Short mmCIF file of C-alpha atoms and ligand atoms in Angstrom, two decimals:
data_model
loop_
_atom_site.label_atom_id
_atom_site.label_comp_id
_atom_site.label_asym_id
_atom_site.label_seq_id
_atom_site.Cartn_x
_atom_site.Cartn_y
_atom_site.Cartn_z
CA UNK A 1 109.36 44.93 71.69
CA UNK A 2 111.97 47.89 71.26
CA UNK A 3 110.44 50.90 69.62
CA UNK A 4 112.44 51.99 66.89
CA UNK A 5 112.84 55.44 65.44
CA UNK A 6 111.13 54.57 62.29
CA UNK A 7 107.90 53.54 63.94
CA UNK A 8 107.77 56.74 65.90
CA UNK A 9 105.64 58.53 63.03
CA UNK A 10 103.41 55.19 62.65
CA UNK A 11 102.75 54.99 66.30
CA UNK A 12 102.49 58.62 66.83
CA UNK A 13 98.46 58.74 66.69
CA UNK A 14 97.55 55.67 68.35
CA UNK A 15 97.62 54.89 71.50
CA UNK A 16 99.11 51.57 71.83
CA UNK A 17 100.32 50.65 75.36
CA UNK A 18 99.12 47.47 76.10
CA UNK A 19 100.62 46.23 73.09
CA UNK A 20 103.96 47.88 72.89
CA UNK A 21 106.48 47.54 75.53
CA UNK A 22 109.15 50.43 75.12
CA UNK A 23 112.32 49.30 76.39
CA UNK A 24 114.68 52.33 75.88
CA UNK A 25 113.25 55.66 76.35
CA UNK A 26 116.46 57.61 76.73
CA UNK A 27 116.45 58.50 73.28
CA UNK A 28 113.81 60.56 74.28
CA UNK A 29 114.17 64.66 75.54
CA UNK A 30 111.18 65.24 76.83
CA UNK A 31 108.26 63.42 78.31
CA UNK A 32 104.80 65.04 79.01
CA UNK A 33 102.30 63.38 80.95
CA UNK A 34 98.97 63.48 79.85
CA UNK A 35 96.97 63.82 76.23
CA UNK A 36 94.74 66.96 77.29
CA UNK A 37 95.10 70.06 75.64
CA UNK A 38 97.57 71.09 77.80
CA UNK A 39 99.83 68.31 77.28
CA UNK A 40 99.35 67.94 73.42
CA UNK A 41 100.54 71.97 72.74
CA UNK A 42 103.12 71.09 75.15
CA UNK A 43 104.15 68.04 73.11
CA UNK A 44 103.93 70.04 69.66
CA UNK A 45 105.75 72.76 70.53
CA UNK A 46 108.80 70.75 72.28
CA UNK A 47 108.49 68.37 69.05
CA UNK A 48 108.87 71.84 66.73
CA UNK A 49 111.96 72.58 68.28
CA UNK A 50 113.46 69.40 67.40
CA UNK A 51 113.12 67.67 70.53
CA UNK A 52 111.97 64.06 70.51
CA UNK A 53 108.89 63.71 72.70
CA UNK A 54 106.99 61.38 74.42
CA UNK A 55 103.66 61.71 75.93
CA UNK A 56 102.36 59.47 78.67
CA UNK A 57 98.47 59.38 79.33
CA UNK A 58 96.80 56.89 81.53
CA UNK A 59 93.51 56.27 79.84
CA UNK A 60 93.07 54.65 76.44
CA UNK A 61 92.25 57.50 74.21
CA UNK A 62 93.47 60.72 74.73
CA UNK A 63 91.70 64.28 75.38
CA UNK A 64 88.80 62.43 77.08
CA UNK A 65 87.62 65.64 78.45
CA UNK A 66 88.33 67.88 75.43
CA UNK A 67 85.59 65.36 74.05
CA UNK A 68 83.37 66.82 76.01
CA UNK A 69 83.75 70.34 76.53
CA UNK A 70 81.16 72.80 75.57
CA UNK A 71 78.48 69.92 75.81
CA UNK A 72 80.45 68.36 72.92
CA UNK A 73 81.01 71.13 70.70
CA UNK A 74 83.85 73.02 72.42
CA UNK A 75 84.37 76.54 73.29
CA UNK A 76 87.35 76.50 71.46
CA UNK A 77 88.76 79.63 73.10
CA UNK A 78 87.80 83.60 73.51
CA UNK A 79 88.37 86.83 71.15
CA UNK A 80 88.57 89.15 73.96
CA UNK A 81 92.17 90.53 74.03
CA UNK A 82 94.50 90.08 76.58
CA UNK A 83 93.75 92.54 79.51
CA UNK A 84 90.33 91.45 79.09
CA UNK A 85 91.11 88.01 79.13
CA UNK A 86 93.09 87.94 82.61
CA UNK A 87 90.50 89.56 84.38
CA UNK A 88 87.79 86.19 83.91
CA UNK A 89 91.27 84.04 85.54
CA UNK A 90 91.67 83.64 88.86
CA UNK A 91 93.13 84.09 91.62
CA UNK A 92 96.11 85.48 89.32
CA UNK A 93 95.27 85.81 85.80
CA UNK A 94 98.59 88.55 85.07
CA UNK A 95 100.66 85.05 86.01
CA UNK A 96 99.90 84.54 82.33
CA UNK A 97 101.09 87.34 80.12
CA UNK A 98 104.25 85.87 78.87
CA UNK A 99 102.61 82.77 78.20
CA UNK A 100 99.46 84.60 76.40
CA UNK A 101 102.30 86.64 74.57
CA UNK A 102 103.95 83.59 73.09
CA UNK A 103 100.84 81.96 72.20
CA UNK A 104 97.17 83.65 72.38
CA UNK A 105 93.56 82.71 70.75
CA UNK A 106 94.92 83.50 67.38
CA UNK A 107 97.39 80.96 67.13
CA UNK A 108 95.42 78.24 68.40
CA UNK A 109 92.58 79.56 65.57
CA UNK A 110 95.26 79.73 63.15
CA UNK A 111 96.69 76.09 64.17
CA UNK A 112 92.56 74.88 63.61
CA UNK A 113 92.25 76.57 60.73
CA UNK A 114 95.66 74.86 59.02
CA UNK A 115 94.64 71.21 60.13
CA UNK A 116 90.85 71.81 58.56
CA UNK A 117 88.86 72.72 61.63
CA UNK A 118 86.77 76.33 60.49
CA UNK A 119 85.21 77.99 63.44
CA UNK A 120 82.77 80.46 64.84
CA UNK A 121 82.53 83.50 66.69
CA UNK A 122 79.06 83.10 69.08
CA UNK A 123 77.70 85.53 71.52
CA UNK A 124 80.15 86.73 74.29
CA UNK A 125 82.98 86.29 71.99
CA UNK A 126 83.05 82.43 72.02
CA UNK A 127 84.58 80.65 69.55
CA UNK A 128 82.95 77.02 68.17
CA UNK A 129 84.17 74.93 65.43
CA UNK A 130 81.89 75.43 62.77
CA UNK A 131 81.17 71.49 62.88
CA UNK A 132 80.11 71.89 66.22
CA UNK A 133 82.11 68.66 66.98
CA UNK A 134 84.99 68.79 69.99
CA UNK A 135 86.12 65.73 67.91
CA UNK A 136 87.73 67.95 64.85
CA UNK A 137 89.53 69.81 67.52
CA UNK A 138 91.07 66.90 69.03
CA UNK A 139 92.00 65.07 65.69
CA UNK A 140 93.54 68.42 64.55
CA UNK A 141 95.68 68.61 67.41
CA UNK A 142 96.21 64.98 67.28
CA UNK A 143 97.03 65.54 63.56
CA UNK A 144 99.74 68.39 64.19
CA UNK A 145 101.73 66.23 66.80
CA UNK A 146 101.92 63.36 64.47
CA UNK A 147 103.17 65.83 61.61
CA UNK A 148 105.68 66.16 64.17
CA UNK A 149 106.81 62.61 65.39
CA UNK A 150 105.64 62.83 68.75
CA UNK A 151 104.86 59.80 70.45
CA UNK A 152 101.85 59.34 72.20
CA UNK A 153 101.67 56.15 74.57
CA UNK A 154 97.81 55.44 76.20
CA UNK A 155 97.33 53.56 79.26
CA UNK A 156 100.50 54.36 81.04
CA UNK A 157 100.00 56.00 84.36
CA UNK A 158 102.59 58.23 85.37
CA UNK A 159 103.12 57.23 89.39
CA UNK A 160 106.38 58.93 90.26
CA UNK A 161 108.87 61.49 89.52
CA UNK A 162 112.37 60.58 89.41
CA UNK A 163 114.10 63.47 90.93
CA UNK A 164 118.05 63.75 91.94
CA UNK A 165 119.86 66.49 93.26
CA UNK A 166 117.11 68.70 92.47
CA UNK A 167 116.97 68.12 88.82
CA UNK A 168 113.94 65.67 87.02
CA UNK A 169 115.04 62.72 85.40
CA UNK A 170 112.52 61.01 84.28
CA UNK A 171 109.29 59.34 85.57
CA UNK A 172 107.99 56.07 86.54
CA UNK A 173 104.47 54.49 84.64
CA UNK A 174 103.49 51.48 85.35
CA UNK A 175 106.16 50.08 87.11
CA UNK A 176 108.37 51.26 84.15
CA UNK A 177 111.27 54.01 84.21
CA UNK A 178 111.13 56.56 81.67
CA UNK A 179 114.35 58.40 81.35
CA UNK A 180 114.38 62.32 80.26
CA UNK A 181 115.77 65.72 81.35
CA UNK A 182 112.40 67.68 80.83
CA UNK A 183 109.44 66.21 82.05
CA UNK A 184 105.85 68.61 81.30
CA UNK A 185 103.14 68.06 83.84
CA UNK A 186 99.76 68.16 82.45
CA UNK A 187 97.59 65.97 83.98
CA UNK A 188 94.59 68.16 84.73
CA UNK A 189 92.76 69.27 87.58
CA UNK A 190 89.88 67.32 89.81
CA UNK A 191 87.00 67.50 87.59
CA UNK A 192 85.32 64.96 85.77
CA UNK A 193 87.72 61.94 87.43
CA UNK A 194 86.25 59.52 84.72
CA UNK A 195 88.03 61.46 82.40
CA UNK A 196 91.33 61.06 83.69
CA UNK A 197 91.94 64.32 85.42
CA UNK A 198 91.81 63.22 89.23
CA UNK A 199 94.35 64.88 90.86
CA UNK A 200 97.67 62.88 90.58
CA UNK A 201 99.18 65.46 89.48
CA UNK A 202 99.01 67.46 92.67
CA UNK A 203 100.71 64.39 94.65
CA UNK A 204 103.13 64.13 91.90
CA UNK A 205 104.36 67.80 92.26
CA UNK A 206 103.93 67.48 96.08
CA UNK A 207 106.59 64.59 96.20
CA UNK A 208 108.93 66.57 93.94
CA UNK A 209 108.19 69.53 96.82
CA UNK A 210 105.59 71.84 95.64
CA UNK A 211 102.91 73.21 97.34
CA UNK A 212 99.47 72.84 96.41
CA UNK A 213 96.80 75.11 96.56
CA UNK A 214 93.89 73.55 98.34
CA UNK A 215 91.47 71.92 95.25
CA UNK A 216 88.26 73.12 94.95
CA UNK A 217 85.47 72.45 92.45
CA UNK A 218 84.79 74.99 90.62
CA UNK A 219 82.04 76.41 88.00
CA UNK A 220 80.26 73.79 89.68
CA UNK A 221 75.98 73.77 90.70
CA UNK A 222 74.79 74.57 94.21
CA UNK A 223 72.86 72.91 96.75
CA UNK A 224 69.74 74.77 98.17
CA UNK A 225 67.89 74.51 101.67
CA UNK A 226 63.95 73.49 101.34
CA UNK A 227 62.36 71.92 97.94
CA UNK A 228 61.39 75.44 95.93
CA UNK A 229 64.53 74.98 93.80
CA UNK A 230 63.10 71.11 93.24
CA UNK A 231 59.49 71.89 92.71
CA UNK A 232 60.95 74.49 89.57
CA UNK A 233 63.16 71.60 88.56
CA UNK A 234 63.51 72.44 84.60
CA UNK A 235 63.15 75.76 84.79
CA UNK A 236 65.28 78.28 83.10
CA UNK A 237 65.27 81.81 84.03
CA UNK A 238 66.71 83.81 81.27
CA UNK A 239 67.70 87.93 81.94
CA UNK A 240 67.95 87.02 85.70
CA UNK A 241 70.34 88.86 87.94
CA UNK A 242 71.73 86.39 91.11
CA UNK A 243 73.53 87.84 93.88
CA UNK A 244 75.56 85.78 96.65
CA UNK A 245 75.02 87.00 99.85
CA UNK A 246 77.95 85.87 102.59
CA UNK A 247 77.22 86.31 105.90
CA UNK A 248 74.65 88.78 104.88
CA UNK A 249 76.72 91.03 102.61
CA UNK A 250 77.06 90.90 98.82
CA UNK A 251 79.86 88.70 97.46
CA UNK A 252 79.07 88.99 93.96
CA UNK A 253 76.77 88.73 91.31
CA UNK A 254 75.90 88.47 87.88
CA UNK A 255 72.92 88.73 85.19
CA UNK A 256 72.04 86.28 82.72
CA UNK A 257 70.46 82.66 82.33
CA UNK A 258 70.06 79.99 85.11
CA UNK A 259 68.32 76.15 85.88
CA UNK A 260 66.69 75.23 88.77
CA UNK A 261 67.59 71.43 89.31
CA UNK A 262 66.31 68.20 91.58
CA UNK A 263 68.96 69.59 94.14
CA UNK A 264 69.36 73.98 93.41
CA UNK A 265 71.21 75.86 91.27
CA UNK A 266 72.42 75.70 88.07
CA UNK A 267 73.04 77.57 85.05
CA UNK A 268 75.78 79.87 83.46
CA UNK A 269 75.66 83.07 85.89
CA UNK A 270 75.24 80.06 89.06
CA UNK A 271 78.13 78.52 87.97
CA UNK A 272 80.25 81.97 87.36
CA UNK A 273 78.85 83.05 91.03
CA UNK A 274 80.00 79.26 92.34
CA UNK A 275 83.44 80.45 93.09
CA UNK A 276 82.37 82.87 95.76
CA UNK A 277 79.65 80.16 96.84
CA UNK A 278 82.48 77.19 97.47
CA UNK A 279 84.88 79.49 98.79
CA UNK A 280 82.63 80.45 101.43
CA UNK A 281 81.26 77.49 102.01
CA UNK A 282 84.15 76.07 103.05
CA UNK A 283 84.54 79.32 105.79
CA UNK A 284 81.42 77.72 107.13
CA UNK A 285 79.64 81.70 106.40
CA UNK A 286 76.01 81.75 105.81
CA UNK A 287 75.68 81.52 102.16
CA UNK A 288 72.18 83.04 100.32
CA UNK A 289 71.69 83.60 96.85
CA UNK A 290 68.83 85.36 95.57
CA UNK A 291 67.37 85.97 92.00
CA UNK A 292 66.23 89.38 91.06
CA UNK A 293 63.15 88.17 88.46
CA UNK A 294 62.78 91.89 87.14
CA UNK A 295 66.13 93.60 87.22
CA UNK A 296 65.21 95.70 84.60
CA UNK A 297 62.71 97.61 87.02
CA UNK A 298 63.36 99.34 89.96
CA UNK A 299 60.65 98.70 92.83
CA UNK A 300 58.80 102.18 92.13
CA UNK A 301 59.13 100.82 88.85
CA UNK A 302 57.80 97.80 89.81
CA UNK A 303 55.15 98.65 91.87
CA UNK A 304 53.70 100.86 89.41
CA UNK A 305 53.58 98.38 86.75
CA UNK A 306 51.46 95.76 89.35
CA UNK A 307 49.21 98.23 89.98
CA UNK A 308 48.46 99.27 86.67
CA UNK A 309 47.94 95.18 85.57
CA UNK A 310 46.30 94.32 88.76
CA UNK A 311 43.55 97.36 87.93
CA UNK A 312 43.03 96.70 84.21
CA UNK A 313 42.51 92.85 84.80
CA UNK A 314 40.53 93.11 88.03
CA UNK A 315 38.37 90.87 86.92
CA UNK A 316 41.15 88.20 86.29
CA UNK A 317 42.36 85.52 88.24
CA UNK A 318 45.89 86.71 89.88
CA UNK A 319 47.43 83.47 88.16
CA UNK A 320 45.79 84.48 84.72
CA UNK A 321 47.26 88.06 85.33
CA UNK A 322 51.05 86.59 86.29
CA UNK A 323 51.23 84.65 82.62
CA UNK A 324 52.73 88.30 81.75
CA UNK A 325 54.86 88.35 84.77
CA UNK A 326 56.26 84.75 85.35
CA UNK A 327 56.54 81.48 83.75
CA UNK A 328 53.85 79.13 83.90
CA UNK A 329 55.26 76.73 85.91
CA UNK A 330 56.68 79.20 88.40
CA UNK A 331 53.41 80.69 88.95
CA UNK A 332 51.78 78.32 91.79
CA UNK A 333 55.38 77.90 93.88
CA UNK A 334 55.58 82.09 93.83
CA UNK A 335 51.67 82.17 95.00
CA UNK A 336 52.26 79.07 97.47
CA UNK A 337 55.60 81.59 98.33
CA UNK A 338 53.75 85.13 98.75
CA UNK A 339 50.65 83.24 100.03
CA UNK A 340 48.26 84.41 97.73
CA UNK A 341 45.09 82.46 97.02
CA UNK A 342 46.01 82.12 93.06
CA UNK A 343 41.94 82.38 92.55
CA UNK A 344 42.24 85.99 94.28
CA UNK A 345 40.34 88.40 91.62
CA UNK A 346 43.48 91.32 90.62
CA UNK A 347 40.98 94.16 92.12
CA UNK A 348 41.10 92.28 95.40
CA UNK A 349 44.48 92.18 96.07
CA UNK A 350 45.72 94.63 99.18
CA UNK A 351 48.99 96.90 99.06
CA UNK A 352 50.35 94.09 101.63
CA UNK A 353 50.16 91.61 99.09
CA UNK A 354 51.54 93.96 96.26
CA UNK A 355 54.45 94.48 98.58
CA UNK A 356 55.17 90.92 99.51
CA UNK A 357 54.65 90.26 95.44
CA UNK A 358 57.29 92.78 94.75
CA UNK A 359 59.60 91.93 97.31
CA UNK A 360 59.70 88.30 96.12
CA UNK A 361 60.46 89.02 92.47
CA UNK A 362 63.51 91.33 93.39
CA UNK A 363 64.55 88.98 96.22
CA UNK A 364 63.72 85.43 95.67
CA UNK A 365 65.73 83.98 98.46
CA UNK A 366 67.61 80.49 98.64
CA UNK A 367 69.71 79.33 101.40
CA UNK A 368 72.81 77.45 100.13
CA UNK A 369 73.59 74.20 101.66
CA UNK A 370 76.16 73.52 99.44
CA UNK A 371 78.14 72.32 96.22
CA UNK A 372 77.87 69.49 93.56
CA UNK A 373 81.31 67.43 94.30
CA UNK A 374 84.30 67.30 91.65
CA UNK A 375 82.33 64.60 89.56
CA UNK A 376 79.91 67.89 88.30
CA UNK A 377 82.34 70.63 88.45
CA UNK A 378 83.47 72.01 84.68
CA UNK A 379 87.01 73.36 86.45
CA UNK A 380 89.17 72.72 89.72
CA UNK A 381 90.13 76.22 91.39
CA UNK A 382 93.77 75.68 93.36
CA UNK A 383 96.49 73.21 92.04
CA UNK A 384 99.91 74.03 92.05
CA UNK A 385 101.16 77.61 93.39
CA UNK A 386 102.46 79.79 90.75
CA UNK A 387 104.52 81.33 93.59
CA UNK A 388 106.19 78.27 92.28
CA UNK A 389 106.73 78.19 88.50
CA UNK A 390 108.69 81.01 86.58
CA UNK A 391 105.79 82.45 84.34
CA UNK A 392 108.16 82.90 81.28
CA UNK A 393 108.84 78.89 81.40
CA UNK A 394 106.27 77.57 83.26
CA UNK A 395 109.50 75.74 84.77
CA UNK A 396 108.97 74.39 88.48
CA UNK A 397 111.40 76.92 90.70
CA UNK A 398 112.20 74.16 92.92
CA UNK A 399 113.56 71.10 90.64
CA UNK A 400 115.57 71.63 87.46
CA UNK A 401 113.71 70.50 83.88
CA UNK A 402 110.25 69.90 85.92
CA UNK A 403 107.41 72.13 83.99
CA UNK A 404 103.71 72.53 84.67
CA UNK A 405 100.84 73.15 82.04
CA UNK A 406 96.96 73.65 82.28
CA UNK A 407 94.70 73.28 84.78
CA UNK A 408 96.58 71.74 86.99
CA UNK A 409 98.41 75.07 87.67
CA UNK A 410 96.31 77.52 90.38
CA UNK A 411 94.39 79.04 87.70
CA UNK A 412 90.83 78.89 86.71
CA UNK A 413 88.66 81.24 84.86
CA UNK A 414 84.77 81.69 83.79
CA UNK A 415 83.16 80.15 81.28
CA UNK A 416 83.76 81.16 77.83
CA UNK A 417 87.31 79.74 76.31
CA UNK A 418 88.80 80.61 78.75
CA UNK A 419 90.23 77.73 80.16
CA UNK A 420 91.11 75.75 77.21
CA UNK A 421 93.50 78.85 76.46
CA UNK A 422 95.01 78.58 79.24
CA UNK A 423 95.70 75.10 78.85
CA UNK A 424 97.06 75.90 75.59
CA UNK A 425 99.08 78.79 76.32
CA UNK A 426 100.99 77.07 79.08
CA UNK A 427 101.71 73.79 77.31
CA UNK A 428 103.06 75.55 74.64
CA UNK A 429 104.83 77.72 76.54
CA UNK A 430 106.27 74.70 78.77
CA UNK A 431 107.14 72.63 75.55
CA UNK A 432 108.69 76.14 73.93
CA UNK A 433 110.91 76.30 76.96
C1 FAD B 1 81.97 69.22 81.04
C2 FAD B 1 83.10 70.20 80.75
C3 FAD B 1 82.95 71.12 79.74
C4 FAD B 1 83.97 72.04 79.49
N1 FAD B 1 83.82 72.91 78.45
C5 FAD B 1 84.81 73.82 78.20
C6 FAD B 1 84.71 74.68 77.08
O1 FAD B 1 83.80 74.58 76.25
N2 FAD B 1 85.70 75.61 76.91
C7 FAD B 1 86.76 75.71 77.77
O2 FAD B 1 87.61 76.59 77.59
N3 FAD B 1 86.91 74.84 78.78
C8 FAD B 1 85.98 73.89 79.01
N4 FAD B 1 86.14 72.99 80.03
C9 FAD B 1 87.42 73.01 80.80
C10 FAD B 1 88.54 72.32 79.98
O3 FAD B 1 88.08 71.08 79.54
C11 FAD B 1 89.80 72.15 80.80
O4 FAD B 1 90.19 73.42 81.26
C12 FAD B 1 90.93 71.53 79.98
O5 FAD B 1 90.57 70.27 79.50
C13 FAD B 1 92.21 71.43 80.79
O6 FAD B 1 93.19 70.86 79.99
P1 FAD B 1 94.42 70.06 80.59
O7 FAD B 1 95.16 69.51 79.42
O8 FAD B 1 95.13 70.90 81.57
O9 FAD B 1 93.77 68.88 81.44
P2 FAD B 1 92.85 67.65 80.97
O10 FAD B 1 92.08 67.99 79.78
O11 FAD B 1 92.13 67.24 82.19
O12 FAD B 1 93.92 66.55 80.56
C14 FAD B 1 94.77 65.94 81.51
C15 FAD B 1 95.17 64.57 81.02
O13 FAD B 1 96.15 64.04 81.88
C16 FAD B 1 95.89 62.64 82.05
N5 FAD B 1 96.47 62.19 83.32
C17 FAD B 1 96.09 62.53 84.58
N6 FAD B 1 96.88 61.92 85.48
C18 FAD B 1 97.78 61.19 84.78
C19 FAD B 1 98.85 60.32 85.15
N7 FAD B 1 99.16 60.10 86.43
N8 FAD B 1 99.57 59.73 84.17
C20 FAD B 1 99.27 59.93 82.86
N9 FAD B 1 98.26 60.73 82.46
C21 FAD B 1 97.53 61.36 83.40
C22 FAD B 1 94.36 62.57 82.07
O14 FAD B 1 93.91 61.27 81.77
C23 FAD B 1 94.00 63.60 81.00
O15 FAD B 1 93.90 63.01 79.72
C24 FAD B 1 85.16 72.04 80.28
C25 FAD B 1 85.30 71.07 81.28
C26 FAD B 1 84.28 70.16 81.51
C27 FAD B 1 84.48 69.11 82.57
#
C-alpha cells in the first residue's frame, strides 16, 4: 500500500506497521528513530518547522518506558533552574546549556498544560501530573505530534544507517530503505531492554563512526556481601546518611531514604550513590557502604543519649529500650550484630557494649559485591561521546544530517526530572536544528 499525504494526519497516532507497507519515503525530510520522549520532541519540533517527519520505533506502542517512569506517575521534569540543574548531570552536564536555553522545564510544563495534562510541584522540586498517570503525558505528546502531521510507524526496527560520503541518507528497518537527509537518533540507553531501549543505538552510531562511551547501569541497586541486608529485607530507613567507601576512602555520600532488599541496597540516596558504586566496581576497588542510623548526633552526642536511656530503663530489656532507637524489625539483626544478649537488663550493659552499640549505628558496614544488571537500572551512564555532537545542534561532528537525542547521548543525571528533560531538551533541540 503507498501512503499518501492525506492519510498522514489519520495515521499519525497509531502505530500501524504490520499493516501498512510504505513504499516511498522520500517525500519525507526527516526520520527519527524511536517514540521515547526524546524522539517525540524531536519529531514535533522538526514537524513545527515545516518539515515532514517520520518516526520509526521498533515496538508496538510507543514511549513504553515513559509508561513507566516515576512508578507510573512520571517525574515529569525539575523546577530547579539551570545552573542547578547541570550539576545533578553527569559526567558533563554544561554540554547542555544551549539545548536547556532553547527548551527548559517550562516549556515542556507549558506544552502539558496546552494538551490538558495539569501538574504538581512535590518535594525536591519534582514535578507530577496532577493525574498521577505517565499515560496523560504520553497521549499529550502523542497528541501535539499528530496536531502536527508527523508520522509515527511501530514495529519497524531501525538496523542500519545509510551513510555516503560522510553525509546520512537515510536508514534501513526491516529490510526496508528509508530515504532522508536528517535522520534523529533516539533510541535510548540500556535500561529496561523490554522496553525497547537496548542499546542499538550505540552500534548504530558506532557503524556511522562514533565512539561510545562504555555503558553502564546506572541509578541502579547494589549487591551486598553476607545476608544482614536479606534478613532486613523490607526495611526502609528514612533520614539515613550512606557513604561509599572506595578502597577505604570516601567516594560520596548522601542523606535520605533507603530499602534493604533479598540481595542489598536499594532506595533513592543508594541509587544516587550507585554511580560511584558501578564505577568502581568495575576498577575492581574494594567497595563499602555504610549507613549512619543517627546522623543527626554526633558520637558524644550519642553516647550521652545511651547512657541517659540505658540508666532510666535499667530495669528494661535492651530490646524494649531500642523500640526508641531502631525499628522493630532491625532490632534482633543489630543485637545478633553488636552481640548483645537482647534479654540484657539496660543497667547491665558495660561501656564496651555502649561503644560497640554506638559504633554500629554511625557505621553500619556492608561490603559491596556488586550491581543489579541493566534489566533494574532506571538510567544507562556512557552512550555516545559528546566530544562528538555540536551542543548547539546536537548534530553528529563526524557525518552530515546525523543528530543524537536523549539518553542515548553520555549523559545521565539523579533522580528527580532530570532525565526526562534532558531527553526533551535534546530532541527538540535536534528536531529545531
Ligand atoms: C523504571 C524507570 C523509571 C523512570 N522514572 C523517571 C522519572 O520519573 N523521571 C525522569 O526524569 N526519568 C525517569 N526515568 C528515565 C527516563 O525514562 C529516560 O531518561 C527517558 O525515557 C529517556 O528517553 P529517550 O527518548 O532518550 O529513550 P527511551 O524512552 O528509552 O526511548 C527510546 C525508544 O527508541 C526505541 N528504539 C530503540 N532502538 C530502536 C531501533 N533500532 N529502531 C527503532 N526504535 C528503536 C525504543 O523502543 C524506545 O521506544 C525512568 C526510567 C526507568 C527505567
Amino acid at each position: 500500500m503507498r501512503l499518501l499525504n492525506n492519510d498522514l494526519a489519520f495515521f499519525s497516532i497509531h502505530c500501524y506497521a504490520e499493516d501498512i507497507f510504505v513504499e516511498d519515503m522520500k517525500e519525507f525530510d526527516v526520520i527519527v528513530v524511536g517514540a521515547g520522549p526524546a524522539g517525540l520532541l524531536a519529531a514535533g519540533s522538526a514537524s513545527a518547522e515545516g518539515l515532514k517527519v517520520l518516526v520509526l520505533e521498533k515496538m508496538r506502542q510507543e514511549g513504553r518506558k515513559l509508561l513507566i517512569t516515576g512508578k507510573g506517575r512520571c517525574n515529569i521534569t525539575n523546577d530547579s533552574n539551570v545552573d542547578e540543574f547541570i550539576k545533578h548531570v553527569y559526567p558533563n552536564g554544561r554540554f547542555l546549556r544551549s539545548a536547556f536555553g532553547h527548551f527548559f522545564s517550562s516549556e515542556i510544563l507549558e506544552l502539558l498544560h496546552k494538551y490538558g495534562v495539569e501538574t504538581t510541584l512535590e518535594r525536591g522540586g519534582r514535578y507530577f501530573p496532577s493525574s498521577n498517570k505517565s499515560a496523560d503525558v504520553l497521549s499529550a505528546l502523542l497528541k501535539w505530534v499528530k496536531e502536527l502531521n508527523v508520522v509515527i510507524q511501530c514495529g519497524q526496527r531501525v538496523e542500519k544507517l545509510l551513510v555516503e560520503e560522510k553525509s546520512i541518507r537515510g536508514v534501513q528497518a526491516n529490510g526496508l530503505e528509508y530515504r532522508a537527509d536528517k535522520v534523529i537518533l533516539a533510541t535510548g540507553g540500556k535500561s529496561y531492554p523490554a522496553t525497547g531501549s537496548n542499546g542499538d543505538g550505540y552500534e548504530l552510531a558506532r557503524s556511522a563512526g562514533h565512539s561510545i562511551v562504555l555503558a553502564r547501569p546506572a541509578l541502579v541497586p547494589i549487591e551486598t556481601r553476607g545476608g544482614i541486608a536479606q534478613k532486613l529485607q523490607g526495611l526502609t530507613l528514612k533520614n539515613v546518611q550512606a557513604t561509599v567507601w572506595v578502597n577505604g576512602k570516601k567516594g560520596g555520600e548522601d542523606f535520605g531514604e533507603m530499602i534493604f532488599t533479598h540481595f542489598g541496597l536499594s532506595g533513592p540516596i543508594i541509587l544516587t550513590l550507585s554511580r560511584i558504586v558501578v564505577d568502581a566496581l568495575h576498577q575492581k576497588s574494594k567497595v563499602e557502604v555504610s549507613i549512619d542510623l543517627k546522623p543527626a548526633l554526633d558520637e558524644q552526642k550519642l553516647d550521652a543519649r545511651l547512657l541517659r536511656d540505658l540508666d532510666s530503663y535499667g530495669k528494661k530489656q535492651i530490646s524494649n529500650i531500642f523500640k526508641d532507637w531502631l525499628p522493630a524489625s532491625m532490632i534482633p539483626v543489630f543485637m545478633e550484630l553488636v552481640g548483645i544478649n537482647p534479654k540484657k537488663e539496660g543497667h547491665q550493659v558495660s561501656s564496651k557494649e555502649r561503644k560497640s552499640i554506638r559504633n554500629l549505628m554511625k557505621n553500619f558496614r556492608f561490603e559491596i559485591t556488586g550491581h543489579r544488571s541493566f534489566k533494574e537500572a532506571i538510567i544507562t551512564a556512557g552512550g555516545i561521546s559528546t566530544g562528538e555532537i555540536f551542543p548547539k545542534t546536537m548534530e553528529s561532528k563526524l557525518v552530515s544530517g546525523l543528530f543524537f537525542a536523549g539518553e542515548m547521548i553520555d549523559l545521565d543525571a539523579e533522580t528527580g526530572g532530570y532525565n526526562l528533560q534532558i531527553a526533551y531538551s535534546t530532541g527538540w533541540l535536534a528536531g529545531k536544528a
